[in-house]
Amino acid sequence: MMFAVATIAILVAMVLALVRAFAGPSLYDRVLAGNSFGTKTVLLIGLMGYITGRPDFLDIALLYALINFTATIAILRFFSYRTPKGPRAEPIPPSADKGAA
Amino acid sequence: MTPFEVELTPIFFLDLSLLTMLLLVAIAMLRSRHLFAVVMLSGIYSLLSAAFFVSLDAVDVAFTEAAVGAGVSTVLMLAGMLLTARKEKPKMPGRAPVALAAVFATGAALIYATIDMPAFGDPNAPANVAVGQAYVDETPNDIAVPNIVTAVLASYRGFDTLGETLVVFTAGLAVILLLGVGSLRGGRKVSDTDANKAGDQ
């Protein structure tokens, strides 16, 4: 019973993270939503093991946590190459860039 | 042969809610024009389907889905997005109805095909009456691996898996040889400003 309640709570938290990923105006909202969704998946898999009476699922959950961590680092690395001015929605024409430089 | 009834276990409802979230994420991916959001949502989609695979006891498939779907392909799509645009172009009017009709026809045919499929977990299903039961009976005695799929992959079909690993290793080696050893250290740095300056000169 306790595990079922915890599972429902995590499912609600997953839906909340999904809402942030759908709506999230900025880029970092979405990265954070993806990361926290991965954490919820790890917790859910752990709980799934206890509900079905097979706690060996915990090992799988641990490996998921590692994958999630690495994926978030890999995603964030792509934005370290960005210019300090912030995100660019449109490609800047070369004439405009010359004036700034 | 008695007809098989699906039990309404907690895992059944868990599967139901996971599949509902999968559907919601897929619809959101279709509707979003912001490519970064689509990439993040596809990562979430992979995580969700990996959780669903774990609940179906297909742990090895779930691992592959989490590592490739949520990890590698997200990074690949981000790399592609940085080379092109960040926003999708507005969709062309007029072409949607034909494509929509084709998609709905295919989907209806696939759903019609599932009507003949046995229920999930049915012991009388053709896949479960043949050699499958022998694996379920013998694996705990033959191999001390709790997961039967892992036992089949790593022990019963050990040579097959070894051959697969060899093929994948050779492919990876060939890619590294083609790209050069520098690609292992992260390659050259590419920044937006350098690309624009090079365009000016």
Short mmCIF file of N, CA and C in Angstrom, two decimals, chain B residues 18-101:
data_model
loop_
_atom_site.label_atom_id
_atom_site.label_comp_id
_atom_site.label_asym_id
_atom_site.label_seq_id
_atom_site.Cartn_x
_atom_site.Cartn_y
_atom_site.Cartn_z
N LEU B 18 1.86 5.27 -17.78
CA LEU B 18 3.07 5.52 -18.56
C LEU B 18 2.73 5.70 -20.03
N LEU B 19 1.81 4.86 -20.54
CA LEU B 19 1.45 4.96 -21.96
C LEU B 19 0.69 6.26 -22.23
N THR B 20 -0.14 6.69 -21.25
CA THR B 20 -0.84 7.97 -21.44
C THR B 20 0.16 9.11 -21.54
N MET B 21 1.19 9.07 -20.66
CA MET B 21 2.19 10.14 -20.71
C MET B 21 2.96 10.08 -22.02
N LEU B 22 3.23 8.85 -22.53
CA LEU B 22 3.91 8.72 -23.82
C LEU B 22 3.10 9.41 -24.91
N LEU B 23 1.78 9.20 -24.89
CA LEU B 23 0.91 9.80 -25.89
C LEU B 23 0.95 11.32 -25.79
N LEU B 24 0.88 11.84 -24.54
CA LEU B 24 0.91 13.29 -24.35
C LEU B 24 2.21 13.88 -24.87
N VAL B 25 3.35 13.21 -24.56
CA VAL B 25 4.65 13.72 -25.00
C VAL B 25 4.71 13.71 -26.52
N ALA B 26 4.18 12.64 -27.14
CA ALA B 26 4.24 12.55 -28.60
C ALA B 26 3.42 13.68 -29.23
N ILE B 27 2.24 13.97 -28.67
CA ILE B 27 1.41 15.06 -29.22
C ILE B 27 2.12 16.39 -29.05
N ALA B 28 2.74 16.59 -27.86
CA ALA B 28 3.45 17.84 -27.62
C ALA B 28 4.61 18.00 -28.59
N MET B 29 5.32 16.88 -28.90
CA MET B 29 6.43 16.94 -29.86
C MET B 29 5.92 17.34 -31.24
N LEU B 30 4.74 16.83 -31.61
CA LEU B 30 4.20 17.16 -32.93
C LEU B 30 3.82 18.63 -33.00
N ARG B 31 3.30 19.18 -31.91
CA ARG B 31 2.76 20.53 -31.97
C ARG B 31 3.82 21.61 -31.80
N SER B 32 4.95 21.25 -31.16
CA SER B 32 5.94 22.27 -30.85
C SER B 32 6.73 22.65 -32.10
N ARG B 33 6.99 23.96 -32.27
CA ARG B 33 7.82 24.44 -33.38
C ARG B 33 9.23 24.74 -32.89
N HIS B 34 9.42 24.67 -31.58
CA HIS B 34 10.70 25.04 -30.99
C HIS B 34 11.55 23.78 -30.92
N LEU B 35 12.63 23.74 -31.74
CA LEU B 35 13.32 22.47 -31.93
C LEU B 35 14.01 21.97 -30.66
N PHE B 36 14.50 22.91 -29.83
CA PHE B 36 15.16 22.45 -28.61
C PHE B 36 14.16 21.74 -27.70
N ALA B 37 12.94 22.28 -27.64
CA ALA B 37 11.91 21.62 -26.83
C ALA B 37 11.62 20.23 -27.37
N VAL B 38 11.61 20.09 -28.70
CA VAL B 38 11.33 18.78 -29.29
C VAL B 38 12.43 17.78 -28.92
N VAL B 39 13.70 18.27 -28.94
CA VAL B 39 14.81 17.37 -28.58
C VAL B 39 14.69 16.92 -27.13
N MET B 40 14.39 17.88 -26.23
CA MET B 40 14.26 17.49 -24.81
C MET B 40 13.08 16.55 -24.62
N LEU B 41 11.98 16.82 -25.33
CA LEU B 41 10.80 15.96 -25.20
C LEU B 41 11.09 14.56 -25.74
N SER B 42 11.92 14.47 -26.78
CA SER B 42 12.22 13.13 -27.28
C SER B 42 13.08 12.37 -26.28
N GLY B 43 13.94 13.09 -25.53
CA GLY B 43 14.67 12.44 -24.45
C GLY B 43 13.72 11.92 -23.38
N ILE B 44 12.73 12.74 -23.02
CA ILE B 44 11.73 12.33 -22.03
C ILE B 44 10.94 11.14 -22.56
N TYR B 45 10.63 11.17 -23.85
CA TYR B 45 9.89 10.05 -24.47
C TYR B 45 10.68 8.75 -24.32
N SER B 46 12.01 8.83 -24.55
CA SER B 46 12.84 7.63 -24.43
C SER B 46 12.86 7.13 -23.00
N LEU B 47 12.97 8.07 -22.03
CA LEU B 47 12.98 7.65 -20.62
C LEU B 47 11.68 6.96 -20.25
N LEU B 48 10.56 7.53 -20.73
CA LEU B 48 9.26 6.93 -20.43
C LEU B 48 9.15 5.54 -21.03
N SER B 49 9.57 5.40 -22.30
CA SER B 49 9.43 4.08 -22.91
C SER B 49 10.39 3.09 -22.27
N ALA B 50 11.55 3.59 -21.78
CA ALA B 50 12.46 2.69 -21.06
C ALA B 50 11.80 2.19 -19.78
N ALA B 51 11.12 3.09 -19.05
CA ALA B 51 10.41 2.66 -17.84
C ALA B 51 9.33 1.64 -18.19
N PHE B 52 8.66 1.87 -19.32
CA PHE B 52 7.63 0.93 -19.75
C PHE B 52 8.23 -0.43 -20.08
N PHE B 53 9.41 -0.44 -20.74
CA PHE B 53 10.06 -1.71 -21.05
C PHE B 53 10.47 -2.44 -19.78
N VAL B 54 10.92 -1.69 -18.76
CA VAL B 54 11.29 -2.35 -17.50
C VAL B 54 10.06 -3.02 -16.89
N SER B 55 8.91 -2.32 -16.96
CA SER B 55 7.71 -2.93 -16.38
C SER B 55 7.25 -4.13 -17.20
N LEU B 56 7.68 -4.22 -18.47
CA LEU B 56 7.39 -5.42 -19.27
C LEU B 56 8.47 -6.49 -19.09
N ASP B 57 9.46 -6.24 -18.20
CA ASP B 57 10.55 -7.18 -17.92
C ASP B 57 11.54 -7.30 -19.05
N ALA B 58 11.54 -6.37 -19.99
CA ALA B 58 12.55 -6.41 -21.06
C ALA B 58 13.67 -5.45 -20.68
N VAL B 59 14.49 -5.89 -19.71
CA VAL B 59 15.46 -4.97 -19.11
C VAL B 59 16.53 -4.57 -20.11
N ASP B 60 16.96 -5.52 -20.96
CA ASP B 60 18.04 -5.19 -21.89
C ASP B 60 17.57 -4.19 -22.93
N VAL B 61 16.32 -4.34 -23.40
CA VAL B 61 15.77 -3.36 -24.34
C VAL B 61 15.68 -2.00 -23.67
N ALA B 62 15.29 -2.00 -22.39
CA ALA B 62 15.15 -0.74 -21.67
C ALA B 62 16.50 -0.04 -21.54
N PHE B 63 17.55 -0.81 -21.27
CA PHE B 63 18.89 -0.21 -21.17
C PHE B 63 19.28 0.44 -22.48
N THR B 64 19.05 -0.30 -23.58
CA THR B 64 19.41 0.24 -24.89
C THR B 64 18.63 1.50 -25.16
N GLU B 65 17.34 1.49 -24.83
CA GLU B 65 16.50 2.66 -25.07
C GLU B 65 16.99 3.86 -24.26
N ALA B 66 17.34 3.62 -22.99
CA ALA B 66 17.78 4.73 -22.15
C ALA B 66 19.12 5.27 -22.62
N ALA B 67 20.06 4.37 -22.97
CA ALA B 67 21.40 4.84 -23.34
C ALA B 67 21.38 5.48 -24.72
N VAL B 68 20.73 4.84 -25.69
CA VAL B 68 20.74 5.35 -27.06
C VAL B 68 19.70 6.46 -27.22
N GLY B 69 18.47 6.20 -26.76
CA GLY B 69 17.40 7.16 -26.99
C GLY B 69 17.57 8.42 -26.18
N ALA B 70 17.76 8.27 -24.85
CA ALA B 70 17.83 9.46 -24.01
C ALA B 70 19.22 10.06 -24.03
N GLY B 71 20.27 9.24 -24.26
CA GLY B 71 21.62 9.77 -24.21
C GLY B 71 22.15 10.17 -25.56
N VAL B 72 22.51 9.16 -26.37
CA VAL B 72 23.28 9.44 -27.59
C VAL B 72 22.46 10.21 -28.61
N SER B 73 21.21 9.79 -28.85
CA SER B 73 20.49 10.43 -29.95
C SER B 73 20.07 11.84 -29.58
N THR B 74 19.85 12.12 -28.27
CA THR B 74 19.58 13.49 -27.87
C THR B 74 20.77 14.39 -28.21
N VAL B 75 21.97 13.91 -27.89
CA VAL B 75 23.17 14.70 -28.16
C VAL B 75 23.36 14.86 -29.67
N LEU B 76 23.09 13.77 -30.44
CA LEU B 76 23.24 13.86 -31.89
C LEU B 76 22.27 14.89 -32.47
N MET B 77 21.03 14.87 -31.98
CA MET B 77 20.05 15.82 -32.51
C MET B 77 20.39 17.25 -32.12
N LEU B 78 20.95 17.42 -30.88
CA LEU B 78 21.38 18.77 -30.47
C LEU B 78 22.50 19.25 -31.36
N ALA B 79 23.45 18.34 -31.68
CA ALA B 79 24.57 18.72 -32.53
C ALA B 79 24.05 19.12 -33.91
N GLY B 80 23.07 18.37 -34.43
CA GLY B 80 22.49 18.72 -35.71
C GLY B 80 21.76 20.04 -35.66
N MET B 81 21.08 20.29 -34.52
CA MET B 81 20.31 21.52 -34.38
C MET B 81 21.24 22.74 -34.35
N LEU B 82 22.41 22.58 -33.70
CA LEU B 82 23.34 23.71 -33.63
C LEU B 82 23.87 24.06 -35.02
N LEU B 83 23.92 23.06 -35.93
CA LEU B 83 24.43 23.34 -37.27
C LEU B 83 23.36 23.96 -38.15
N THR B 84 22.08 23.78 -37.81
CA THR B 84 21.03 24.32 -38.67
C THR B 84 20.29 25.44 -37.95
N ALA B 85 18.98 25.33 -37.81
CA ALA B 85 18.21 26.39 -37.18
C ALA B 85 17.66 25.90 -35.85
N ARG B 86 17.18 26.86 -35.05
CA ARG B 86 16.60 26.49 -33.76
C ARG B 86 15.10 26.38 -33.81
N LYS B 87 14.51 26.88 -34.87
CA LYS B 87 13.05 26.83 -34.98
C LYS B 87 12.67 26.16 -36.28
N GLU B 88 11.59 25.41 -36.22
CA GLU B 88 11.08 24.77 -37.43
C GLU B 88 10.38 25.83 -38.28
N LYS B 89 10.47 25.65 -39.61
CA LYS B 89 9.76 26.59 -40.48
C LYS B 89 8.26 26.35 -40.36
N PRO B 90 7.44 27.40 -40.61
CA PRO B 90 5.99 27.19 -40.57
C PRO B 90 5.59 26.14 -41.60
N LYS B 91 4.60 25.34 -41.23
CA LYS B 91 4.27 24.22 -42.12
C LYS B 91 3.57 24.71 -43.37
N MET B 92 3.79 23.92 -44.45
CA MET B 92 3.19 24.30 -45.72
C MET B 92 1.70 23.95 -45.72
N PRO B 93 0.86 24.89 -46.15
CA PRO B 93 -0.57 24.56 -46.19
C PRO B 93 -0.88 23.69 -47.40
N GLY B 94 -1.94 22.90 -47.30
CA GLY B 94 -2.42 22.15 -48.44
C GLY B 94 -1.96 20.70 -48.49
N ARG B 95 -0.78 20.40 -47.94
CA ARG B 95 -0.28 19.03 -48.05
C ARG B 95 -0.72 18.17 -46.88
N ALA B 96 -1.23 18.81 -45.82
CA ALA B 96 -1.54 18.05 -44.61
C ALA B 96 -2.63 16.99 -44.79
N PRO B 97 -3.77 17.27 -45.48
CA PRO B 97 -4.86 16.29 -45.48
C PRO B 97 -4.47 14.92 -46.06
N VAL B 98 -3.69 14.92 -47.14
CA VAL B 98 -3.30 13.65 -47.76
C VAL B 98 -2.43 12.84 -46.79
N ALA B 99 -1.44 13.52 -46.20
CA ALA B 99 -0.54 12.84 -45.26
C ALA B 99 -1.32 12.33 -44.06
N LEU B 100 -2.25 13.17 -43.58
CA LEU B 100 -3.05 12.78 -42.41
C LEU B 100 -3.89 11.54 -42.73
N ALA B 101 -4.48 11.53 -43.94
CA ALA B 101 -5.30 10.37 -44.33
C ALA B 101 -4.44 9.12 -44.40
#
